[in-house]
C-alpha positions as MATLAB code, in Angstrom:
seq = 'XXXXXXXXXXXXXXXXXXXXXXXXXXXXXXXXXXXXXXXXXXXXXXXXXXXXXXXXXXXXXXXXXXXXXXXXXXXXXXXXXXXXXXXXXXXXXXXXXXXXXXXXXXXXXXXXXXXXXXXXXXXXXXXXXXXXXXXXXXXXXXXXXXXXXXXXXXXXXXXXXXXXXXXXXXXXXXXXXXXXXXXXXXXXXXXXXXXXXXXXXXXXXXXXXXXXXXXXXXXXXXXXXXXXXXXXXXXXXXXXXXXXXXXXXXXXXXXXXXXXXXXXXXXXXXXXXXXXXXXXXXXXXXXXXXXXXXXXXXXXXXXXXXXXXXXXXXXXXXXXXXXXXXXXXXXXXXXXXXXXXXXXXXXXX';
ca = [
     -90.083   60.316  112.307;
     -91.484   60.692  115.392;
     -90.942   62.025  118.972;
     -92.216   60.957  122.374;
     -94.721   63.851  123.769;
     -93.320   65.156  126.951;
     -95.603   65.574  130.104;
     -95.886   69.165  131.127;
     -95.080   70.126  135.021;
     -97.416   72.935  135.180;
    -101.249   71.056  135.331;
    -102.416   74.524  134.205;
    -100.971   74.543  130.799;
    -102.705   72.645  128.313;
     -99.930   70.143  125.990;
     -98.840   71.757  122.653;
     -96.536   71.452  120.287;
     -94.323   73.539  118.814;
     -93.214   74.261  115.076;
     -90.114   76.064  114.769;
     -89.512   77.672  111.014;
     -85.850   77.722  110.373;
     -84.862   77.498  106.744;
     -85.554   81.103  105.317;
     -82.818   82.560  103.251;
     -81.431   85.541  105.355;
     -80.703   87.597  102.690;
     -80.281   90.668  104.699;
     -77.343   88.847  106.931;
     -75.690   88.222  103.219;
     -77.175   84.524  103.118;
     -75.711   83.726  106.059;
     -76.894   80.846  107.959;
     -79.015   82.701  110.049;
     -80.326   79.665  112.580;
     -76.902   79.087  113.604;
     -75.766   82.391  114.391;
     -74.506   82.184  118.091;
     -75.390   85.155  120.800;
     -74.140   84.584  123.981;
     -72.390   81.085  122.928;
     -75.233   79.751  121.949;
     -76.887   79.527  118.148;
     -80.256   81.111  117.631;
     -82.112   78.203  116.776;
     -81.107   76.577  120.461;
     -82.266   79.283  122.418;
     -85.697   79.157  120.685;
     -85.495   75.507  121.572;
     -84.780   76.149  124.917;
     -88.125   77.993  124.913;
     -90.634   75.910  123.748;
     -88.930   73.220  125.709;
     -91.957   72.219  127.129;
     -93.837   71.460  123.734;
     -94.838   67.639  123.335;
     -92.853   67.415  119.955;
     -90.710   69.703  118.284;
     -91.099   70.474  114.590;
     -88.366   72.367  113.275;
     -88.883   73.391  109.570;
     -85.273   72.934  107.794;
     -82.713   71.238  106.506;
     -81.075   68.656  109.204;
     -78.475   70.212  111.949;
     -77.298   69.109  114.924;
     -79.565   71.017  118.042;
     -79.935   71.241  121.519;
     -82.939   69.135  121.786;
     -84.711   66.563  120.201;
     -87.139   67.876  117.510;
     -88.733   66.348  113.992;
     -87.294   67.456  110.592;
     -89.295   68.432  108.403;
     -89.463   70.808  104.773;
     -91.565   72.408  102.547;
     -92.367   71.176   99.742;
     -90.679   72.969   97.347;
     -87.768   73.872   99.511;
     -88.075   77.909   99.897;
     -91.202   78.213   98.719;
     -91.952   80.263  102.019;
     -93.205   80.788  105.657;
     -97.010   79.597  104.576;
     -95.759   76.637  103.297;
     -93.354   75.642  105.673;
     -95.985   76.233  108.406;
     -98.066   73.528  106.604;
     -95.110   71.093  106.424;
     -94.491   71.726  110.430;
     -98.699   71.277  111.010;
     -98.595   67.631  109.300;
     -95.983   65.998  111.983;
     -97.894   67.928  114.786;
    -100.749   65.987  116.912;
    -101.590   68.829  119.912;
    -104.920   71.351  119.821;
    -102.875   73.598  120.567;
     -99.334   74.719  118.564;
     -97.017   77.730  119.540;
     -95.322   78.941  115.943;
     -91.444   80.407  116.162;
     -89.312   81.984  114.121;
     -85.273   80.576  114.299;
     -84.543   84.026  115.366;
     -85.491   85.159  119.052;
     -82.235   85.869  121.402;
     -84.510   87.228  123.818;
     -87.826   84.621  123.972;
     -88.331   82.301  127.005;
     -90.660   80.025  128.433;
     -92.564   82.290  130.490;
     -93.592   84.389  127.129;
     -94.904   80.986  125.493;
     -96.701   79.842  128.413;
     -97.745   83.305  128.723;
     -98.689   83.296  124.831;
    -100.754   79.768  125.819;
    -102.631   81.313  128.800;
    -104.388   84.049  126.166;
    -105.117   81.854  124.069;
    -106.685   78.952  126.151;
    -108.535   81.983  128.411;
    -110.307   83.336  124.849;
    -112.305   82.398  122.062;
    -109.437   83.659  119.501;
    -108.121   81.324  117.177;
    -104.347   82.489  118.325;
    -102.553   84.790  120.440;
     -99.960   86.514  119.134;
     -97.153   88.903  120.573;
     -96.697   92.367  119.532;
     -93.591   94.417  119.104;
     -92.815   97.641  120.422;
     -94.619   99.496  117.796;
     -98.211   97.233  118.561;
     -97.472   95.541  115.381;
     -98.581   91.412  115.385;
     -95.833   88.758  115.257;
     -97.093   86.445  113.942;
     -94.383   84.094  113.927;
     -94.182   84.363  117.345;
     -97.322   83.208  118.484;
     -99.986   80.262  119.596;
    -103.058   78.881  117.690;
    -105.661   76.599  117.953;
    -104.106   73.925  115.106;
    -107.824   73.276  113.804;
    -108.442   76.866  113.105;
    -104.604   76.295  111.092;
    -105.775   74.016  109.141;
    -108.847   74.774  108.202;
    -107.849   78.043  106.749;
    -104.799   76.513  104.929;
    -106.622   74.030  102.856;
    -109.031   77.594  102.353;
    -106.113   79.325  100.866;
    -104.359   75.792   99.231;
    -108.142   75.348   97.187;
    -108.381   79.179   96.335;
    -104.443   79.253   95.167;
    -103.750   75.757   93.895;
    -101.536   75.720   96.986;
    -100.055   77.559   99.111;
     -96.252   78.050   97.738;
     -94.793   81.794   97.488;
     -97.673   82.758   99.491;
     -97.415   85.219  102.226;
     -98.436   84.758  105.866;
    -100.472   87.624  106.359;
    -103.193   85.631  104.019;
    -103.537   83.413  106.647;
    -103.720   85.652  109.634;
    -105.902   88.155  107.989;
    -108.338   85.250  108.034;
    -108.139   84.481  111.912;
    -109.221   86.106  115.085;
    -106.835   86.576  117.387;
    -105.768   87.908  120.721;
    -102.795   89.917  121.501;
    -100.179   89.922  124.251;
     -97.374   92.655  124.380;
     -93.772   91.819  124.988;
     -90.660   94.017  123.184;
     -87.988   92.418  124.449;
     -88.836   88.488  123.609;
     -90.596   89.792  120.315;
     -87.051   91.218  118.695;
     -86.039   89.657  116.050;
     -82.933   89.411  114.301;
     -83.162   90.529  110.359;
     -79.440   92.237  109.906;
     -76.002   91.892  111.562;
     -76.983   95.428  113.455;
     -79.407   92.918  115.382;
     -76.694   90.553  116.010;
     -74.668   93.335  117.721;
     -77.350   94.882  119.554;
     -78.839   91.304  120.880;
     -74.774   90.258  122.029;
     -74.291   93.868  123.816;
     -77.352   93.493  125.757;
     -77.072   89.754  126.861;
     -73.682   91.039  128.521;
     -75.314   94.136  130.672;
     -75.114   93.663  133.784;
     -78.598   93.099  134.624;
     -79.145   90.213  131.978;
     -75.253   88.517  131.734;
     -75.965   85.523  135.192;
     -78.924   84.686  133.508;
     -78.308   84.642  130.361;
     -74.843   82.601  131.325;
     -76.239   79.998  133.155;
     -78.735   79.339  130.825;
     -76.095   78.745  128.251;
     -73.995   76.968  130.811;
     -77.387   74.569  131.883;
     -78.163   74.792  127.738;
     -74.416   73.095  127.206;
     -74.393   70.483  129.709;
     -78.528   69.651  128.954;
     -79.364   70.505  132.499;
     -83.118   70.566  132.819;
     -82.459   72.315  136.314;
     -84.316   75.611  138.102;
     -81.879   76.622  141.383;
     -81.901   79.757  143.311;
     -78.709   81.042  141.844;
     -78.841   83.903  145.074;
     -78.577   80.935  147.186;
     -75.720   79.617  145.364;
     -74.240   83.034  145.036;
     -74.188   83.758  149.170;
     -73.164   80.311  149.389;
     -69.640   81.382  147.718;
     -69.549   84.649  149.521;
     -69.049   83.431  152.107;
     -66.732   80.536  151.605;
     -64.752   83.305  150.369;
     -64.603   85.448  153.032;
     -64.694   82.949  155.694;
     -62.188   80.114  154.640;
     -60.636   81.315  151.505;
     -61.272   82.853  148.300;
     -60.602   79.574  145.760;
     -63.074   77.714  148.353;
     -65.977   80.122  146.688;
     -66.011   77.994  143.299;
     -64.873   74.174  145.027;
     -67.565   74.562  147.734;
     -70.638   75.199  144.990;
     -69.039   72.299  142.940;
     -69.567   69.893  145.830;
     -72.890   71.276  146.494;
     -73.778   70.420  142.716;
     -72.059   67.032  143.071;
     -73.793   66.562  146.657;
     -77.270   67.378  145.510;
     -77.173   64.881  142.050;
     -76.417   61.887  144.443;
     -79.096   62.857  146.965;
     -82.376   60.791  146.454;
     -84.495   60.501  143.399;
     -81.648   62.675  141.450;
     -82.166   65.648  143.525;
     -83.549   68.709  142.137;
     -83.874   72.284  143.464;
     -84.514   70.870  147.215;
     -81.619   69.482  146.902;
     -79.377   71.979  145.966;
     -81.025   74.110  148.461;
     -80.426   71.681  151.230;
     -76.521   71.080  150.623;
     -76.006   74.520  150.279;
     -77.529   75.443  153.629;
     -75.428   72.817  155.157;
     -72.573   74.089  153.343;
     -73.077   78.203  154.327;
     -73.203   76.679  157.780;
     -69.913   75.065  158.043;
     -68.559   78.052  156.149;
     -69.835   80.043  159.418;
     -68.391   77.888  161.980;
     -65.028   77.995  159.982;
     -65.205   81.742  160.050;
     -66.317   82.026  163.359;
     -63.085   80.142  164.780;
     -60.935   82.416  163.218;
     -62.199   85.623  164.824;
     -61.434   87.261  167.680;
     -60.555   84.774  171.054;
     -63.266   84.739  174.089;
     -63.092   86.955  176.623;
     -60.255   85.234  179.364;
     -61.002   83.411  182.250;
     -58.635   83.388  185.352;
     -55.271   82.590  184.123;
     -54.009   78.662  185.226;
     -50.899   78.465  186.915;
     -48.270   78.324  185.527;
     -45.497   79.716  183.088;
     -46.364   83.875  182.605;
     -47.870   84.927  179.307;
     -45.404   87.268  177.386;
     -46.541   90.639  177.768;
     -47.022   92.797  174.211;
     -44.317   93.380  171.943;
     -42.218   96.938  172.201;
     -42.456   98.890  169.376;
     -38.996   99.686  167.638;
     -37.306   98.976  164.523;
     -38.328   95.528  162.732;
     -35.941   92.577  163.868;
     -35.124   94.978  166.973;
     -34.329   93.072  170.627;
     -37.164   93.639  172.945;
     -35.895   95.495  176.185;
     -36.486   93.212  178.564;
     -34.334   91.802  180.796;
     -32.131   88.223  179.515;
     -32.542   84.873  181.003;
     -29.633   84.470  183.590;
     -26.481   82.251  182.149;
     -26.226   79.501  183.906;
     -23.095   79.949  186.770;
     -24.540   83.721  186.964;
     -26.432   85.242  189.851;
     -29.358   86.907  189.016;
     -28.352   90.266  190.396;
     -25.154   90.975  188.646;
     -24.974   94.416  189.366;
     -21.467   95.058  189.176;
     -19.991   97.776  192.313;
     -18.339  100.760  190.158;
     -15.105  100.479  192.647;
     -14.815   96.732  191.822;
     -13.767   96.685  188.181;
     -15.355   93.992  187.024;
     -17.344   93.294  184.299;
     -21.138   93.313  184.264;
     -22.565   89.959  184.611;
     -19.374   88.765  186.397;
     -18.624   88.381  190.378;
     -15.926   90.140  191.741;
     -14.054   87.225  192.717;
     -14.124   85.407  189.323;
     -12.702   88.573  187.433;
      -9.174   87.936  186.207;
];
């Protein structure tokens, strides 16, 4: 099977491919099917996809599943008979110099670390780069290598072994020179259900939960789409403060819509350009609503009602009634007369 090499958008970075191992038995998560563990929504084995999404072609090493992305099966040879193998299987369907190798179990790895992982290795002599964990200690499945300098010492160890099944990894690394590049977040790994807890409670802090949602969210609905999410987030500030608060979510929804019908399928630009147009109108919306200009000379005409009397609610204002009609204004009525107020003299009785 085979899979069409995607162009890179960065000229800098050289194309690779990427060989994902996923079939290892977890037997410290009880067996469990460790690949398709979710943490935040999403199952481990996507969000490695997610980044090495820029690879040519995709090996993943396991038994068929459905994924995120398109990638080539493929499996050791026996099934099980470990990482070294498995990396060999992955190495045969893989045509790049260069190869980044993951594990099926990164929350926390994203593009920037591989391209980061790429950069060391293209800017040396080393046969790989590999990240280290907190403690300085090499990764090796998280890592890129030159696939030559693969190769060549796997058929070494495969002619000194009679293959290479049940062997460990380290053989091979031992025999390679490699650079190093430091990252302990994107370099934890998850061995136990302790690192499933610890890798869902930090995805939710408060300084990793909007981007860790929308890249589940973009992950879901196979958005391939950078935005300034600070633009998007002012954007529905203030339709909420200056129109209405359920405007906030409808307004970025029609920016979205606006921006995939703008020209050549919009993009970033795009969304940048309808939401500047939209913050705008928000403004003017708001701005009508605040307080009136100052007066001008009042036009002739009927008297503007002068401010309300304070009193009880529903109270009459004190001001004087409109005359009845068949009543003179000045209805004052003369103590000595006896008549009632509001009525002439002559029409009492």
């Amino acid at each position: 099977m085979t899979a069409q090499r995607a162009p890179s958008d960065d000229a800098s970075v050289a194309p690779y491919d990427a060989v994902v191992l996923a079939g290892g038995g977890a037997r410290r998560l009880g067996g469990a099917d460790k690949p398709g563990v979710r943490v935040g929504g999403r199952a481990l084995l996507d969000r490695v996809l997610g980044a090495c999404s820029g690879a040519g072609v995709t090996i993943v090493v396991a038994a068929p599943r459905p994924a995120a992305r398109p990638v080539v099966w493929a499996r050791e040879e026996p099934a099980g008979s470990g990482p070294l193998a498995a990396l060999d299987a992955g190495l045969r369907c893989a045509g790049a110099d260069l190869v980044v190798v993951l594990s099926a179990d990164l929350p926390f790895l994203g593009e920037p670390t591989v391209l980061r992982l790429l950069a060391a290795l293209r800017e040396s002599d080393a046969d790989g780069a590999v990240l280290t964990d907190p403690g300085g200690r090499d990764q090796p499945l998280v890592a890129a290598y030159r696939s030559a300098s693969l190769r060549r010492e796997i058929g070494l160890l495969s002619a000194e072994h009679d293959g290479v099944t049940g062997l460990p990894l380290r053989l091979l690394t031992a025999r390679l020179e490699l650079t190093r590049v430091a990252d302990p977040v994107a370099s934890f790994d998850c061995d136990t259900w302790d690192d499933i807890a610890a890798a869902r409670a930090r995805i939710r802090e408060h300084g990793h939960v909007l981007d860790e949602w929308i890249s589940a969210v973009k992950d879901e609905l196979g958005i391939e789409l950078d935005v300034d999410t600070g633009v998007l987030l002012d954007l529905a500030r203030d339709a909420a403060h200056g129109v209405a608060r359920p405007a906030a979510p409808l307004t970025t929804f029609l920016v979205g819509y606006a921006a995939a019908q703008a020209a050549a399928g919009g993009g970033p630009e795009a969304v940048a350009d309808a939401a500047r147009k939209a913050a705008a109108l928000a403004t003017r919306w708001a701005e009508e609503g605040g307080p009136p200009a100052e007066p001008g000379p009042k036009p002739a005409g009927k008297p503007e009602p002068g401010p309300k009397p304070a009193g009880k609610p529903g109270a009459v204002p004190e001001t004087a009634p409109e005359p009845m009609p068949g009543v003179a204004p000045d209805s004052t009525p003369d103590p000595a007369s006896g008549a009632e107020p509001g009525v002439r003299p002559d029409d009492a009785g």
